[in-house]
Amino acid sequence: MASQGIEIEKKYDVGDDATVPALEELPGVARVGTPRSAVLEAVYFDTDQHTLASHRITLRRRTGGTDAGWHLKLPPEATAETEPQRRREVHAPLGQPGVVPDSLLARVQAYLRGDEVRPVVRLETRRTTHALYGEDGVHLADLADDQVDATRLHHGEAAEHRQSWREWELELVHGGPDLFAPAEEVLTAAGARPAGHASKLARALGRDPGGAAAPEEWEGPAALLAGKKAPAAAVVTVYVAEQLRRLLAEDAAVRLEEPEGIHNMRSAIRRLRSALVAYRKLYRAMPVTRLRDELDWLAVLLGDPRDSQVVLERLRGQLDELPPGDATDAVKEQVERKAGGAFNAGYRRAQEALKSERYFRLLDNLEDFRDHPPVRAEAVAPGRKIAGKAVDKSARRLRRSQKAARNARRGADHEDALHQVRKDAKRLRHVAESAALVTGKRAGKVVKAAHKQQKILGDFRDALIARNLLHDIEAGSSVPESAAQALAELGKRQAELMDAAEAKYRKARKKSRALLRRGVI
């Protein structure tokens, strides 16, 4: 079984003649434990193209030391350049030397996209660990003094490319990040300097024998957004890059059937689509149309099990509030069979889609859009101005759908109209999120107002889906007559929830009316 943790550390390059300084002089450090020595051997796995390394992911099997086993380090969380690196690390038992645990492979399939992994680097590390303790005996951090020998592997065999170096690694245990600044001052005075590589693997790969640089991941928003002067395409690129990062992260949650995986992945997809729609005139039509169509395909696949999941959780809770008995049990059985069956079938379809060439091609195309946007000349227009116009246009669209909902006939037409309001509020929210990168506080207020309407009408939609499911159960022939009362109680509950949600929506709509009529710039 895999276990997880957050790794917070800083690395330093250091010469062979450097001496570990007096760490007990650091603020908050009461004593330093007796140095512990160990020899660690790690074999790193990646594709021949070093796909995982290009995304700053490391997958290794390590023996020796106190944490022997398989280690997967996921991409670092976005932090300021001067802040310590935070990475989620997942562990699994040693198992067989060449067999990567499925629980770890599932977390990197969105990056591998069908490619196989094999050993690419072997590291032997002679580590001396200095444990730092506080006044109350709390284990604050460890300073690892590492002598590293690295060997590049080709098809599992040692290649000629070998390296040796020494580095220090300060990793928090129970201490806070305020330890890093004084520690860096002490370590640099002893001859250390901030590491030139993000990981031992990155240094080991370095340059291949032919001289080609190891692949690097996309550098992030800092180089693209220059405050409110950023060009329009840069605003979109930064927003798309963040949603793509989220989509890749949530891919593993869906594969591993984590509770919120489908919802979070679908949200990233919806944000991507909203941005492509809102800013489509900045780009050539064909690439954007293809991406939108494929994102729609994936969103629909995820939407089916998500709707079933929500209605199942909702009705389970409401059924628990009914008096126990055969009638309630009969309804529970039908709800589990109908909604649970739909959820299981939909989830299987979604998981199969995540294994398909079509899905992997979509990820490739999203990365290509991020790295090489198919821009038109208008893309260099001021991002603040273009983003503001996109928000205003989305707000007008929402006002039109609100008016249509007010005028729609009661019943299915009105329910469909409110669903359109919800979708338009969601799109406005997403577009305003992108605009907030350059337009300031007003876009943030629009985000909150649109989100409120979206959430309220989401409750309305969930109750509507539950009501329709109950109608289907009631119309079936397999429900005993004794269950009619329980079905009636549940149906009445959905109607009450729908009425309450609609009343809240009307208040939220009125409250946001003035805000949504003003521009964001």
Coordinates of C-alpha atoms in Angstrom, one line a residue, residues 164-491:
S164 CA 30.7 12.0 -8.6
W165 CA 29.8 15.0 -6.4
R166 CA 29.0 16.1 -2.9
E167 CA 25.9 17.9 -1.7
W168 CA 24.1 19.0 1.4
E169 CA 20.4 18.6 1.7
L170 CA 18.4 20.3 4.5
E171 CA 14.9 18.7 4.9
L172 CA 12.3 19.7 7.4
V173 CA 10.8 17.1 9.7
H174 CA 8.6 18.9 12.2
G175 CA 10.3 22.3 12.0
G176 CA 9.0 25.4 10.1
P177 CA 10.3 27.0 7.0
D178 CA 11.7 29.9 9.0
L179 CA 14.7 27.6 9.7
F180 CA 15.9 27.8 6.1
A181 CA 17.1 31.5 6.0
P182 CA 19.5 31.3 9.0
A183 CA 20.6 27.8 7.9
E184 CA 21.5 29.0 4.5
E185 CA 23.6 31.8 5.9
V186 CA 25.5 29.3 8.0
L187 CA 25.9 26.7 5.2
T188 CA 27.1 29.2 2.6
A189 CA 29.6 30.6 5.1
A190 CA 30.9 27.0 5.3
G191 CA 31.4 26.9 1.5
A192 CA 28.0 25.6 0.3
R193 CA 26.1 27.3 -2.6
P194 CA 22.5 26.7 -3.7
A195 CA 22.3 23.6 -5.9
G196 CA 22.5 24.0 -9.6
H197 CA 20.1 21.1 -10.1
A198 CA 16.6 20.4 -8.7
S199 CA 17.5 16.8 -7.9
K200 CA 20.2 14.2 -7.9
L201 CA 18.6 12.6 -11.0
A202 CA 18.6 15.9 -12.9
R203 CA 22.4 16.3 -12.2
A204 CA 23.0 12.7 -13.1
L205 CA 21.3 13.1 -16.4
G206 CA 22.9 16.4 -17.1
R207 CA 23.9 16.1 -20.8
D208 CA 23.8 12.9 -22.6
P209 CA 26.9 11.5 -24.3
G210 CA 25.9 13.2 -27.6
G211 CA 25.7 16.6 -25.8
A212 CA 21.9 17.2 -25.8
A213 CA 20.6 18.9 -22.8
A214 CA 18.2 16.9 -20.5
P215 CA 14.6 18.1 -21.2
E216 CA 13.3 20.9 -19.0
E217 CA 9.7 21.5 -18.1
W218 CA 7.7 24.7 -18.9
E219 CA 9.1 27.5 -16.7
G220 CA 5.8 28.9 -15.5
P221 CA 4.1 32.4 -15.5
A222 CA 6.9 34.6 -14.2
A223 CA 8.5 35.2 -17.6
L224 CA 5.2 35.8 -19.3
L225 CA 3.2 38.1 -17.0
A226 CA 4.7 41.6 -16.6
G227 CA 2.0 43.0 -14.3
K228 CA -0.8 44.8 -16.2
K229 CA 1.3 45.2 -19.3
A230 CA 1.2 41.6 -20.3
P231 CA 0.0 40.8 -23.8
A232 CA -3.3 39.0 -24.2
A233 CA -1.9 35.7 -25.3
A234 CA 0.4 35.6 -22.3
V235 CA -2.7 35.9 -20.0
V236 CA -4.3 33.0 -21.7
T237 CA -1.1 30.9 -21.7
V238 CA -0.6 31.3 -18.0
Y239 CA -4.3 30.4 -17.2
V240 CA -4.2 27.4 -19.6
A241 CA -0.9 26.2 -18.1
E242 CA -2.3 26.2 -14.6
Q243 CA -5.4 24.3 -15.6
L244 CA -3.3 21.8 -17.6
R245 CA -1.2 21.3 -14.5
R246 CA -4.4 20.6 -12.5
L247 CA -5.7 18.2 -15.1
L248 CA -2.5 16.2 -15.1
A249 CA -2.5 16.1 -11.3
E250 CA -6.1 14.9 -11.1
D251 CA -5.6 12.2 -13.7
A252 CA -4.1 10.0 -11.1
A253 CA -6.9 10.7 -8.7
V254 CA -9.4 9.4 -11.3
R255 CA -7.3 6.3 -12.0
L256 CA -7.0 5.6 -8.3
E257 CA -10.7 6.3 -7.7
E258 CA -10.2 9.0 -5.1
P259 CA -13.5 10.6 -4.1
E260 CA -13.1 14.1 -5.7
G261 CA -10.9 13.1 -8.6
I262 CA -13.6 13.2 -11.3
H263 CA -15.0 16.5 -10.0
N264 CA -11.6 18.2 -9.9
M265 CA -10.5 16.9 -13.3
R266 CA -13.8 18.0 -14.9
S267 CA -13.4 21.4 -13.3
A268 CA -10.0 21.9 -14.9
I269 CA -11.4 20.8 -18.3
R270 CA -14.3 23.3 -18.0
R271 CA -11.9 26.1 -17.2
L272 CA -9.7 25.2 -20.2
R273 CA -12.7 25.2 -22.5
S274 CA -14.0 28.5 -21.1
A275 CA -10.7 30.2 -21.8
L276 CA -10.6 28.8 -25.3
V277 CA -14.1 30.0 -26.0
A278 CA -13.6 33.5 -24.5
Y279 CA -10.3 34.2 -26.2
R280 CA -10.8 32.2 -29.4
K281 CA -10.3 35.3 -31.7
L282 CA -6.7 35.5 -30.5
Y283 CA -5.9 32.2 -32.2
R284 CA -6.2 30.4 -35.5
A285 CA -9.6 28.8 -35.6
M286 CA -8.8 25.1 -36.4
P287 CA -6.5 24.3 -33.4
V288 CA -8.9 25.9 -31.0
T289 CA -11.9 24.1 -32.4
R290 CA -10.2 20.7 -32.2
L291 CA -9.2 21.3 -28.6
R292 CA -12.7 22.5 -27.6
D293 CA -14.3 19.4 -29.2
E294 CA -11.9 17.0 -27.5
L295 CA -12.3 18.7 -24.1
D296 CA -16.1 18.4 -24.6
W297 CA -15.7 14.7 -25.3
L298 CA -13.7 14.2 -22.1
A299 CA -16.0 16.4 -20.0
V300 CA -19.1 14.4 -21.0
L301 CA -17.4 11.1 -20.1
L302 CA -16.5 12.5 -16.7
G303 CA -19.9 14.2 -16.3
D304 CA -22.0 11.0 -16.4
P305 CA -20.3 9.3 -13.3
R306 CA -20.1 12.6 -11.5
D307 CA -23.8 13.3 -11.8
S308 CA -24.5 9.7 -10.5
Q309 CA -22.0 10.1 -7.7
V310 CA -23.6 13.4 -6.5
V311 CA -27.2 12.1 -6.6
L312 CA -26.2 8.8 -4.9
E313 CA -24.5 10.7 -2.0
R314 CA -27.5 13.1 -1.7
L315 CA -30.1 10.3 -1.6
R316 CA -28.1 8.1 0.8
G317 CA -28.0 11.0 3.3
Q318 CA -31.7 11.7 2.9
L319 CA -32.7 8.1 3.2
D320 CA -30.8 7.8 6.5
E321 CA -33.2 10.5 7.8
L322 CA -36.3 8.4 7.0
P323 CA -37.8 6.0 9.6
P324 CA -36.0 2.6 9.3
G325 CA -38.1 -0.3 7.9
D326 CA -38.7 -2.5 4.9
A327 CA -40.1 0.4 2.8
T328 CA -37.0 2.5 3.3
D329 CA -34.8 -0.4 2.7
A330 CA -36.6 -1.2 -0.6
V331 CA -36.0 2.4 -1.8
K332 CA -32.4 2.2 -0.7
E333 CA -31.9 -0.9 -2.8
Q334 CA -33.4 0.7 -5.9
V335 CA -31.3 3.9 -5.5
E336 CA -28.1 1.9 -5.1
R337 CA -29.0 -0.3 -8.1
K338 CA -29.9 2.6 -10.4
A339 CA -27.6 5.4 -9.4
G340 CA -24.8 3.1 -8.2
G341 CA -25.0 1.1 -11.4
A342 CA -24.9 4.2 -13.5
F343 CA -21.9 5.5 -11.5
N344 CA -19.9 2.3 -11.8
A345 CA -20.6 2.0 -15.6
G346 CA -19.7 5.7 -16.2
Y347 CA -16.5 5.4 -14.1
R348 CA -15.4 2.4 -16.1
R349 CA -16.0 4.3 -19.4
A350 CA -14.0 7.2 -18.1
Q351 CA -11.1 5.1 -16.9
E352 CA -11.0 3.3 -20.3
A353 CA -10.9 6.7 -22.0
L354 CA -7.8 7.7 -19.9
K355 CA -5.9 4.8 -21.4
S356 CA -6.8 5.8 -25.0
E357 CA -4.6 7.3 -27.7
R358 CA -7.3 10.0 -28.1
Y359 CA -6.8 11.2 -24.6
F360 CA -3.0 11.1 -24.8
R361 CA -3.2 13.1 -28.0
L362 CA -5.4 15.7 -26.3
L363 CA -2.7 16.1 -23.6
D364 CA -0.1 16.5 -26.3
N365 CA -2.1 19.1 -28.0
L366 CA -2.8 21.0 -24.8
E367 CA 0.9 21.1 -24.1
D368 CA 1.6 22.2 -27.7
F369 CA -1.0 25.0 -27.3
R370 CA 0.7 26.1 -24.1
D371 CA 4.2 26.0 -25.5
H372 CA 3.5 27.2 -29.1
P373 CA 0.2 29.1 -29.1
P374 CA -1.3 29.4 -32.6
V375 CA -1.7 33.2 -32.2
R376 CA -3.0 35.8 -34.5
A377 CA -1.7 39.4 -34.6
E378 CA -4.3 40.5 -32.0
A379 CA -2.6 38.3 -29.4
V380 CA -0.1 41.1 -28.7
A381 CA -2.9 43.5 -27.7
P382 CA -2.8 44.6 -24.0
G383 CA -4.0 41.6 -21.9
R384 CA -5.7 43.9 -19.5
K385 CA -7.9 45.3 -22.2
I386 CA -8.7 42.0 -23.9
A387 CA -9.4 40.2 -20.7
G388 CA -11.7 43.0 -19.5
K389 CA -13.7 42.7 -22.8
A390 CA -13.9 39.0 -22.4
V391 CA -15.4 39.3 -18.9
D392 CA -17.9 41.9 -20.1
K393 CA -19.0 39.7 -23.0
S394 CA -19.5 36.7 -20.7
A395 CA -21.4 38.9 -18.3
R396 CA -23.8 40.0 -21.1
R397 CA -24.3 36.4 -22.0
L398 CA -25.2 35.6 -18.4
R399 CA -27.7 38.5 -18.2
R400 CA -29.4 37.2 -21.4
S401 CA -29.7 33.7 -20.0
Q402 CA -31.1 35.1 -16.7
K403 CA -33.7 37.0 -18.6
A404 CA -34.6 33.9 -20.6
A405 CA -35.0 32.0 -17.3
R406 CA -37.4 34.7 -15.9
N407 CA -39.5 34.4 -19.0
A408 CA -39.5 30.6 -19.4
R409 CA -42.7 28.6 -18.7
R410 CA -42.7 26.7 -15.4
G411 CA -41.7 23.1 -15.7
A412 CA -39.0 21.6 -18.0
D413 CA -38.5 24.9 -19.9
H414 CA -37.8 26.8 -16.8
E415 CA -35.5 24.1 -15.4
D416 CA -33.5 24.0 -18.6
A417 CA -33.2 27.7 -18.6
L418 CA -31.9 27.8 -15.1
H419 CA -29.3 25.1 -16.1
Q420 CA -28.2 27.4 -18.9
V421 CA -27.8 30.3 -16.3
R422 CA -25.6 28.0 -14.3
K423 CA -23.4 27.1 -17.2
D424 CA -23.1 30.8 -18.2
A425 CA -22.3 31.8 -14.6
K426 CA -19.6 29.1 -14.6
R427 CA -18.1 30.4 -17.8
L428 CA -18.1 34.0 -16.5
R429 CA -16.4 32.8 -13.3
H430 CA -13.6 31.1 -15.3
V431 CA -13.1 34.0 -17.6
A432 CA -13.0 36.4 -14.7
E433 CA -10.4 34.1 -13.0
S434 CA -8.1 34.5 -16.1
A435 CA -8.7 38.3 -16.2
A436 CA -7.8 38.6 -12.5
L437 CA -4.2 37.9 -13.4
V438 CA -4.0 41.4 -14.9
T439 CA -7.2 43.4 -14.1
G440 CA -7.1 43.6 -10.4
K441 CA -9.8 43.4 -7.7
R442 CA -13.0 44.0 -9.7
A443 CA -12.5 40.7 -11.6
G444 CA -12.1 38.9 -8.3
K445 CA -15.5 40.3 -7.2
V446 CA -17.0 39.0 -10.5
V447 CA -15.5 35.6 -9.8
K448 CA -17.2 35.5 -6.3
A449 CA -20.6 36.7 -7.7
A450 CA -20.6 34.2 -10.6
H451 CA -19.4 31.4 -8.3
K452 CA -22.3 32.0 -5.9
Q453 CA -24.9 31.8 -8.6
Q454 CA -23.2 28.7 -10.1
K455 CA -23.2 27.0 -6.7
I456 CA -26.8 27.8 -5.8
L457 CA -28.0 26.6 -9.2
G458 CA -25.8 23.5 -8.9
D459 CA -27.8 22.6 -5.8
F460 CA -31.0 23.1 -7.8
R461 CA -29.6 20.9 -10.6
D462 CA -28.6 18.1 -8.2
A463 CA -32.1 18.1 -6.6
L464 CA -33.6 18.0 -10.1
I465 CA -31.5 15.0 -11.1
A466 CA -32.4 13.2 -7.8
R467 CA -36.1 14.0 -8.4
N468 CA -36.0 12.5 -11.9
L469 CA -34.2 9.4 -10.6
L470 CA -37.0 8.9 -8.0
H471 CA -39.6 9.3 -10.7
D472 CA -37.9 6.6 -12.7
I473 CA -37.9 4.3 -9.7
E474 CA -41.5 5.0 -9.0
A475 CA -42.5 4.2 -12.6
G476 CA -40.7 0.9 -12.4
S477 CA -42.6 -2.3 -11.6
S478 CA -40.0 -3.7 -9.1
V479 CA -40.8 -1.4 -6.2
P480 CA -43.3 -2.7 -3.6
E481 CA -46.3 -0.6 -2.9
S482 CA -45.1 -0.2 0.7
A483 CA -42.2 2.0 -0.6
A484 CA -44.5 4.6 -2.1
Q485 CA -44.6 6.7 1.1
A486 CA -40.7 6.7 1.3
L487 CA -40.5 7.7 -2.4
A488 CA -43.1 10.5 -1.9
E489 CA -41.2 11.8 1.1
L490 CA -38.0 11.9 -0.9
G491 CA -39.7 13.5 -3.9

